[in-house]
């Protein structure tokens, strides 16, 4: 059913009884040309583009929980393409462009809100690093703007400009950056893929990868064996667990990142703001809750929940940046299991097994990557060669020393 | 466990006093070991969902590196020992 | 060289907290800033911690500071602890002068546990943290050495550069109980 | 007496009237009232508007589950939105205003949404607003955003203080109802360290609403006696006004205590709120149960509320919620409540029981009609309820009433026990979700464990606490249970809940605040969002400020009913902190503003201040940036002067913040040799050497100096920023990598004040304060030795130069630092000495091509920054050796350190500019590198810069385009050697004494 204001009106008159399911609930077939493990944003987008742009149609996405139950449904929804390194910037800009057409592409309003993303700086060296970043963006044709202190004050008067320790001196603004509605992205791609014939199979955990003669022939699942021609892994925080089923060890650690939302407030923060002196970012959802987060908890975890100490630290930084948050109340805290790679950048790559492909290592920044990740992974699976925008995201870059280390923190994931 | 770690030297202490270094099962290869061994040591991680052995440093306390056996799914801590003692085959 | 040391001391010594305002009245809960204690850090040489512990065992002012490490403290600035200890311990240990690097504070009074609970994640109940117990702890992100030296008496050693910040934190923690602050001596 | 205040009873102090305002109108209440009870007493039933449809709403509960009566309290910087009127303690001068309405609560234009509700069905926004695409940003989204939210935050600086504290106990009891009080008493008498926390300002839980006598006295008196005994026990801590909001790993609980929120003007000696981190050996969840609303048409009209709440208002606050109350129930509990209401003097006009006659009969209030097997299909009235419509056996009837009390059964408050991921367990016997078994450390007691009677709750508290006492190795006293008059019968198997009363004539709400009605859940199911978590996200059920305390279980029940499943199969959405919302301020505690992180002050801080330094934050340090003099028009003027003075005469700079680590032991040399990439074994005693540490991945980690003070005694320095990391790195190497090496080390950063004296006149000046001979023969470049200062003070002297000048670093015990610095300044006055700061230091080092963190950013190899010659590949091993050989780290086209000089000498190069070949089009592919550091060189008289340029060392003499698109600048620069000044290092040891 096509969505539009008209269909909404028609159905309203029919007391909304006319709507039909957004996706089927098919039984798994015995064999697919391509099986994707993981019904998160990336897995669903991959299936969608495989069917839409690369002509593969016999596809299944296997999801152990419900669609969108992973990180796509628990992130702080920031989308931007303001990366530092040339290995990353073109890819994220490609993603940004796909975002900008996504509602039309999917006939689903993912509520992309290009309200502007501001990274604040508090010292001369932070400013210099942002200038480098901004000029790198312009190299890729991406608009960026260095805003001085007064400019920032006009846009965000509630910030703590007078902080004697970490005064706000200015910021780097990407106007096209913003937020998108997390769940809608999963649902929109799922609906789109389903309409193109992709089987979305929920409550179907992959428990083994069957190989014959060095090639993958299918996967064992909680709903039985499912054969496949090619296998794509898009399991985010669980990548290591799934890859282990094919005896692959990955350059990845799984860490928990918490996110938070406040009670609903009348609009008061109009941009996405990233605090440079610490690790804090905040925006206001269209419902009115302030959605924010900070650092990872710092230890390996698959528990999808974090600890109080980290939460307190996030609040400390929040109040340092916006003193007036003090009387705002935090409603809920949750966690996601993140695939932290050893250089902090993603992997979209072939593996040592011929027909097994890997999409992982998204750290805390893979939501914004969803469209391009899906497109590039589909490209790789369908054509066997990397999409140019993702050509640096190879699994063997660690062995070869072609690292893409935005934070310069080296091979210790909890520092990225 | 991640609210508290029982340091064998200092007793139970809040997590903020510790810094996590990562997988403690990895052994630094000999200088002449293969490229693969070095790559595995620096970059590849078992990253288990379940019991994991990690290095935590008690930076806010005694500053010792500890070997912490911990379940990454439940956050239960199963054992904590001094890393140097473990490395030298002492109390494990 | 020897005649140089007989020259008058030309370079004043300054306590990092010498500029603070001390309280007008001494309240029941009080924080005393030691004027200039003699402080030494002792690190046992490899394999010698038992021997060092045995020697230090009999001394006053010895605080455990982790495996193989101790801090020794004497209120008297003339105690010249580092030199004395270096002599006593010989090759068993390395002795460092910490008299300039650390400040020493003493917190006393009926509420001192409640005051410390506002910064230190340590159970200070006497059954758990008894007389003579001590160790490094974080207090408002500052690593300090805390030990119990009496029923309602705690001693704090903190790095010099953090002294002002730590004092501010302790004053805030004690505000509810009108904690007073004063320099000793 | 106000309209609805009962003449007697209640735990309010009728001798203490309080006046307050709501939406500008004056009201009065009594001490002991909440804002909600006082408003109800004054006949105010309309207290809020719902989120989406702006429907008029009244109070539903008497506690923290309140979804509707959210108000903004206070003014100015103390204004606080979204407070539950049911939890706000009344105090004199309290001002409250309603929210989410315009222009007024009674007349709200937003209510137009209600008319359009068919269009605004669940998830409507995903299906529209897509065309034309520009309209989303410009029109639709702003419209949606305008409608967002409930209260308005000020975002002004908060005048109040907050703090955090730790607490440790054997047993934490959460909830001070009958179960919790008895548990605390049992454990307290046994000598355990007990903490009893309750979010209410008065301890007693349901005992404060109970209408029967206990041991012959009113239940609240019984509670007061228990509380009194507990308060007297030294091992028991009572925490009223304290909500336990989270259960974290290792049985650590988070609680927020509202220390002064109930006072008109908080005292500044105390925080307004305090976070407790409670480390509990054992904990009991005695949090009681939440009454379940009934889902029927019009169940949201002001005046419709939970039956238990109606009783609490009567019993505890002396308020009749209506003059004619109808009770709607699907369980015995509603009948009991009706009876209790009547006992408290509230007129119950009807009891509508959805169950048929087979249901157990309970005593009925006199004069109340009883309709069994009846359903409510609608309520009447506009801004408050005036009646209801019931249907029984097909016959419709209108009933007059001004309040409706609904009793859909009880949901144990399982929240906290489910925060680690265990799901609540549906019980067919209880027809409710019970807490999961999460092990012996955290157990439920009383109504939270599914028990329904008072006697059971009291007994369970004793029983569970007794088990804990035994478990912790103590013996428990016998705590006798009190006598209760007219104990109700334990109801045994609960009746099956009525998830939806059939035949609704208007919307039947499930989630009141977010306006989710039964039809929305049906739509979600129809569209494929039938999984409980999908339904939550699609409809926003249970996502409001009350987090589904009233709506969560009902949504499960409804979905289950629609799917023909048991609630057990549908489950319930995930519980997470916070039990109720917690302020940023409380969670941040004292760590705000100046106190956000600790300050570190150098021992020379006082000296620098006296010299008029301008300071800059560098990590935790407060460091002098430059020392302005009168007449200097900007910082550049000061910096240029400082640089020139160093190059021509002498300057003094505080370098105390460098990390300093002393190492001892037979293997210290070997240890250092493995840590640094350059050779360290043969460093002579009395000498210093520049050293470079790598990470294991081959990138530069830190640089500094290594000095050999004795045969087995070394001192290394680190950069200020990396001091802590290097220390950990050493500890890792010593404890984990090579524990067999006999090396010991300690940070001595705090012990020493260190100053750099640089410039051609440095030797003469220094000689004035140092007794030892400072001639080039006695103290040659890279000497490192002990020295004696005038008067006998012992220090350490290093001949180390960062500026390229004749330079010394002098270290003295920190306490003497200021006096020594002052003496040097006095001695140097005749030579034109000046203090210099970080800015001048930076210029001096750029002029010499020395790298700092701008170049050593974790992505550069020694070779990248021109230090490839330091890599001692012949050493058998050092950290970073193997992986630095990888192809990607040795490729010829990596960025390499070069110098840049603008062709037009007037152009200022900026750090962060990128580089392009002359004539090349800007693109990521064409990018040739970037400027890492830049400054104006007073020595050369023009701007200079350092850059990482692809294959840069081969390109000296080439012209590149400096491209700074952010500043809309591009100009040519010449690629030169990174050493701009004195490339042959002649100035380090001037031939002629200057
Ligand atoms: C708190 C938080 C905040 C974040 N904020 C941002 C942000 O602001 N901006 C941004 O760009 N990114 C952000 N991210 C990162 C982003 O959410 C992730 O990088 C991205 O969602 C990961 O890709 P995905 O959507 O495919 O992952 P997921 O949604 O996690 O998908 C993986 C799926 O695989 C399934 N799966 C796993 N194992 C198996 C198996 N054996 N069998 C079957 N299925 C399996 C999982 O159930 C899951 O549904 C954040 C992440 C978190 C946790
Ligand atoms: N069927 C039923 O379950 C039912 C029905 C009606 C009345 N009752 C009565 O309820 C009583 C049950 O006694 P009880 O002691 O188990 O419960 P209770 O309701 O008397 O006490 C629970 C207490 O816990 C507090 N609380 C809840 N969550 C909290 C949190 N997160 N932090 C801090 N405090 C919190 C509440 O403020 C309350 O005071 C009995 O008197 C019983 O008769 C039960
Ligand atoms: C952007 C965003 C906004 C959210 N807003 C709310 C909210 O307003 N209310 C709420 O209860 N939860 C909100 N959540 C949190 C979800 O309820 C949920 O906790 C989160 O998606 C993780 O799922 P889980 O808690 O079921 O594991 C939000 C989540 C995200 C990612
Ligand atoms: Zn320790």
Short mmCIF file of N, CA and C and ligand atoms in Angstrom, two decimals, chain D residues 174-180 197-200 204-206 210 242-244 286-289 410 413 416 445-448 451-454 457 488 579, ligand 2:
data_model
loop_
_atom_site.label_atom_id
_atom_site.label_comp_id
_atom_site.label_asym_id
_atom_site.label_seq_id
_atom_site.Cartn_x
_atom_site.Cartn_y
_atom_site.Cartn_z
N UNK D 174 13.79 -1.60 50.09
CA UNK D 174 13.22 -0.57 49.22
C UNK D 174 11.71 -0.57 49.41
N UNK D 175 11.21 0.47 50.02
CA UNK D 175 9.78 0.56 50.28
C UNK D 175 9.50 0.37 51.76
N UNK D 176 8.83 1.33 52.34
CA UNK D 176 8.55 1.29 53.77
C UNK D 176 7.07 1.09 54.03
N UNK D 177 6.46 0.18 53.28
CA UNK D 177 5.10 -0.25 53.59
C UNK D 177 5.18 -1.32 54.66
N UNK D 178 4.08 -2.00 54.89
CA UNK D 178 4.09 -3.05 55.92
C UNK D 178 5.20 -4.07 55.72
N UNK D 179 5.42 -4.49 54.48
CA UNK D 179 6.46 -5.51 54.25
C UNK D 179 7.83 -4.93 54.54
N UNK D 180 8.09 -3.75 54.02
CA UNK D 180 9.41 -3.15 54.19
C UNK D 180 9.70 -2.80 55.64
N UNK D 197 14.71 2.74 52.40
CA UNK D 197 14.44 3.90 51.54
C UNK D 197 13.01 3.86 51.04
N UNK D 198 12.37 5.01 51.03
CA UNK D 198 11.03 5.10 50.45
C UNK D 198 10.89 6.44 49.75
N UNK D 199 10.23 6.41 48.60
CA UNK D 199 10.13 7.65 47.84
C UNK D 199 9.15 8.64 48.46
N UNK D 200 8.33 8.16 49.35
CA UNK D 200 7.34 9.02 49.96
C UNK D 200 7.98 9.88 51.07
N UNK D 204 5.45 4.40 55.59
CA UNK D 204 4.27 3.61 55.97
C UNK D 204 3.59 2.93 54.80
N UNK D 205 3.83 3.43 53.59
CA UNK D 205 3.25 2.80 52.40
C UNK D 205 1.74 2.71 52.52
N UNK D 206 1.22 1.55 52.26
CA UNK D 206 -0.22 1.39 52.25
C UNK D 206 -0.82 1.57 53.65
N UNK D 210 -4.63 2.59 54.93
CA UNK D 210 -5.39 1.48 55.49
C UNK D 210 -6.45 2.02 56.45
N UNK D 242 13.27 9.24 49.22
CA UNK D 242 14.37 8.71 48.44
C UNK D 242 13.88 7.61 47.51
N UNK D 243 13.95 7.87 46.24
CA UNK D 243 13.51 6.90 45.26
C UNK D 243 14.69 6.05 44.81
N UNK D 244 14.55 4.77 44.95
CA UNK D 244 15.57 3.88 44.39
C UNK D 244 15.25 3.75 42.92
N UNK D 286 10.52 -4.23 48.45
CA UNK D 286 9.20 -4.20 49.10
C UNK D 286 8.43 -3.00 48.56
N UNK D 287 8.37 -2.94 47.25
CA UNK D 287 7.88 -1.74 46.57
C UNK D 287 6.37 -1.74 46.36
N UNK D 288 5.69 -2.79 46.82
CA UNK D 288 4.24 -2.76 46.72
C UNK D 288 3.73 -3.08 45.32
N UNK D 289 2.48 -2.71 45.10
CA UNK D 289 1.85 -3.02 43.81
C UNK D 289 1.14 -1.77 43.29
N UNK D 410 -4.16 -5.68 40.48
CA UNK D 410 -2.89 -5.09 40.95
C UNK D 410 -1.72 -5.64 40.17
N UNK D 413 5.02 -4.12 41.65
CA UNK D 413 6.04 -3.20 41.10
C UNK D 413 7.34 -3.97 40.94
N UNK D 416 12.41 -2.74 39.37
CA UNK D 416 13.85 -2.79 39.69
C UNK D 416 14.45 -4.16 39.42
N UNK D 445 9.38 -8.71 48.30
CA UNK D 445 8.59 -9.02 49.49
C UNK D 445 7.28 -8.26 49.44
N UNK D 446 6.27 -8.82 50.04
CA UNK D 446 4.98 -8.14 50.16
C UNK D 446 4.24 -8.11 48.83
N UNK D 447 3.52 -7.02 48.61
CA UNK D 447 2.72 -6.93 47.39
C UNK D 447 3.58 -6.98 46.14
N UNK D 448 4.83 -6.55 46.24
CA UNK D 448 5.72 -6.63 45.08
C UNK D 448 5.96 -8.08 44.67
N UNK D 451 1.83 -10.83 46.83
CA UNK D 451 0.93 -11.07 47.96
C UNK D 451 -0.10 -9.95 48.03
N UNK D 452 -1.30 -10.31 48.43
CA UNK D 452 -2.33 -9.29 48.31
C UNK D 452 -2.84 -8.76 49.64
N UNK D 453 -2.71 -9.49 50.74
CA UNK D 453 -3.31 -8.97 51.97
C UNK D 453 -2.27 -8.32 52.87
N UNK D 454 -2.78 -7.53 53.77
CA UNK D 454 -1.92 -6.84 54.73
C UNK D 454 -1.17 -7.85 55.59
N UNK D 457 1.61 -9.34 53.75
CA UNK D 457 2.71 -8.40 53.54
C UNK D 457 3.56 -8.28 54.80
N UNK D 488 -9.13 -9.19 55.63
CA UNK D 488 -9.82 -9.65 54.43
C UNK D 488 -9.32 -11.04 54.09
N UNK D 579 13.60 4.46 37.62
CA UNK D 579 12.27 4.10 38.11
C UNK D 579 11.34 5.29 37.96
N1 LIG E 2 -3.63 -6.96 45.89
C1 LIG E 2 -2.72 -6.13 46.35
O1 LIG E 2 -1.57 -6.27 45.99
C2 LIG E 2 -3.12 -5.06 47.28
C3 LIG E 2 -4.23 -4.32 47.02
C4 LIG E 2 -4.55 -3.23 47.84
C5 LIG E 2 -3.78 -2.97 48.95
N2 LIG E 2 -2.75 -3.76 49.24
C6 LIG E 2 -2.03 -3.46 50.43
O2 LIG E 2 -0.71 -3.05 50.10
C7 LIG E 2 0.11 -3.39 51.17
C8 LIG E 2 1.29 -4.14 50.64
O3 LIG E 2 2.37 -3.83 51.46
P1 LIG E 2 3.78 -3.61 50.87
O4 LIG E 2 4.64 -3.24 51.99
O5 LIG E 2 4.14 -4.76 50.05
O6 LIG E 2 3.60 -2.40 49.86
P2 LIG E 2 3.19 -0.88 50.11
O7 LIG E 2 2.47 -0.47 48.88
O8 LIG E 2 2.53 -0.68 51.39
O9 LIG E 2 4.58 -0.13 50.20
C9 LIG E 2 5.41 0.04 49.11
C10 LIG E 2 6.25 1.27 49.38
O10 LIG E 2 7.31 1.24 48.45
C11 LIG E 2 7.60 2.56 48.07
N3 LIG E 2 8.29 2.45 46.81
C12 LIG E 2 7.88 1.86 45.66
N4 LIG E 2 8.82 1.92 44.73
C13 LIG E 2 9.87 2.57 45.29
C14 LIG E 2 11.14 2.93 44.82
N5 LIG E 2 11.54 2.61 43.58
N6 LIG E 2 11.95 3.60 45.64
C15 LIG E 2 11.57 3.92 46.89
N7 LIG E 2 10.37 3.59 47.38
C16 LIG E 2 9.54 2.91 46.60
C17 LIG E 2 6.27 3.23 48.03
O11 LIG E 2 6.40 4.61 48.21
C18 LIG E 2 5.52 2.56 49.19
O12 LIG E 2 5.66 3.33 50.34
C19 LIG E 2 -0.70 -4.17 52.14
O13 LIG E 2 -1.10 -3.30 53.15
C20 LIG E 2 -1.86 -4.62 51.34
O14 LIG E 2 -3.01 -4.79 52.10
C21 LIG E 2 -2.35 -4.76 48.41
#
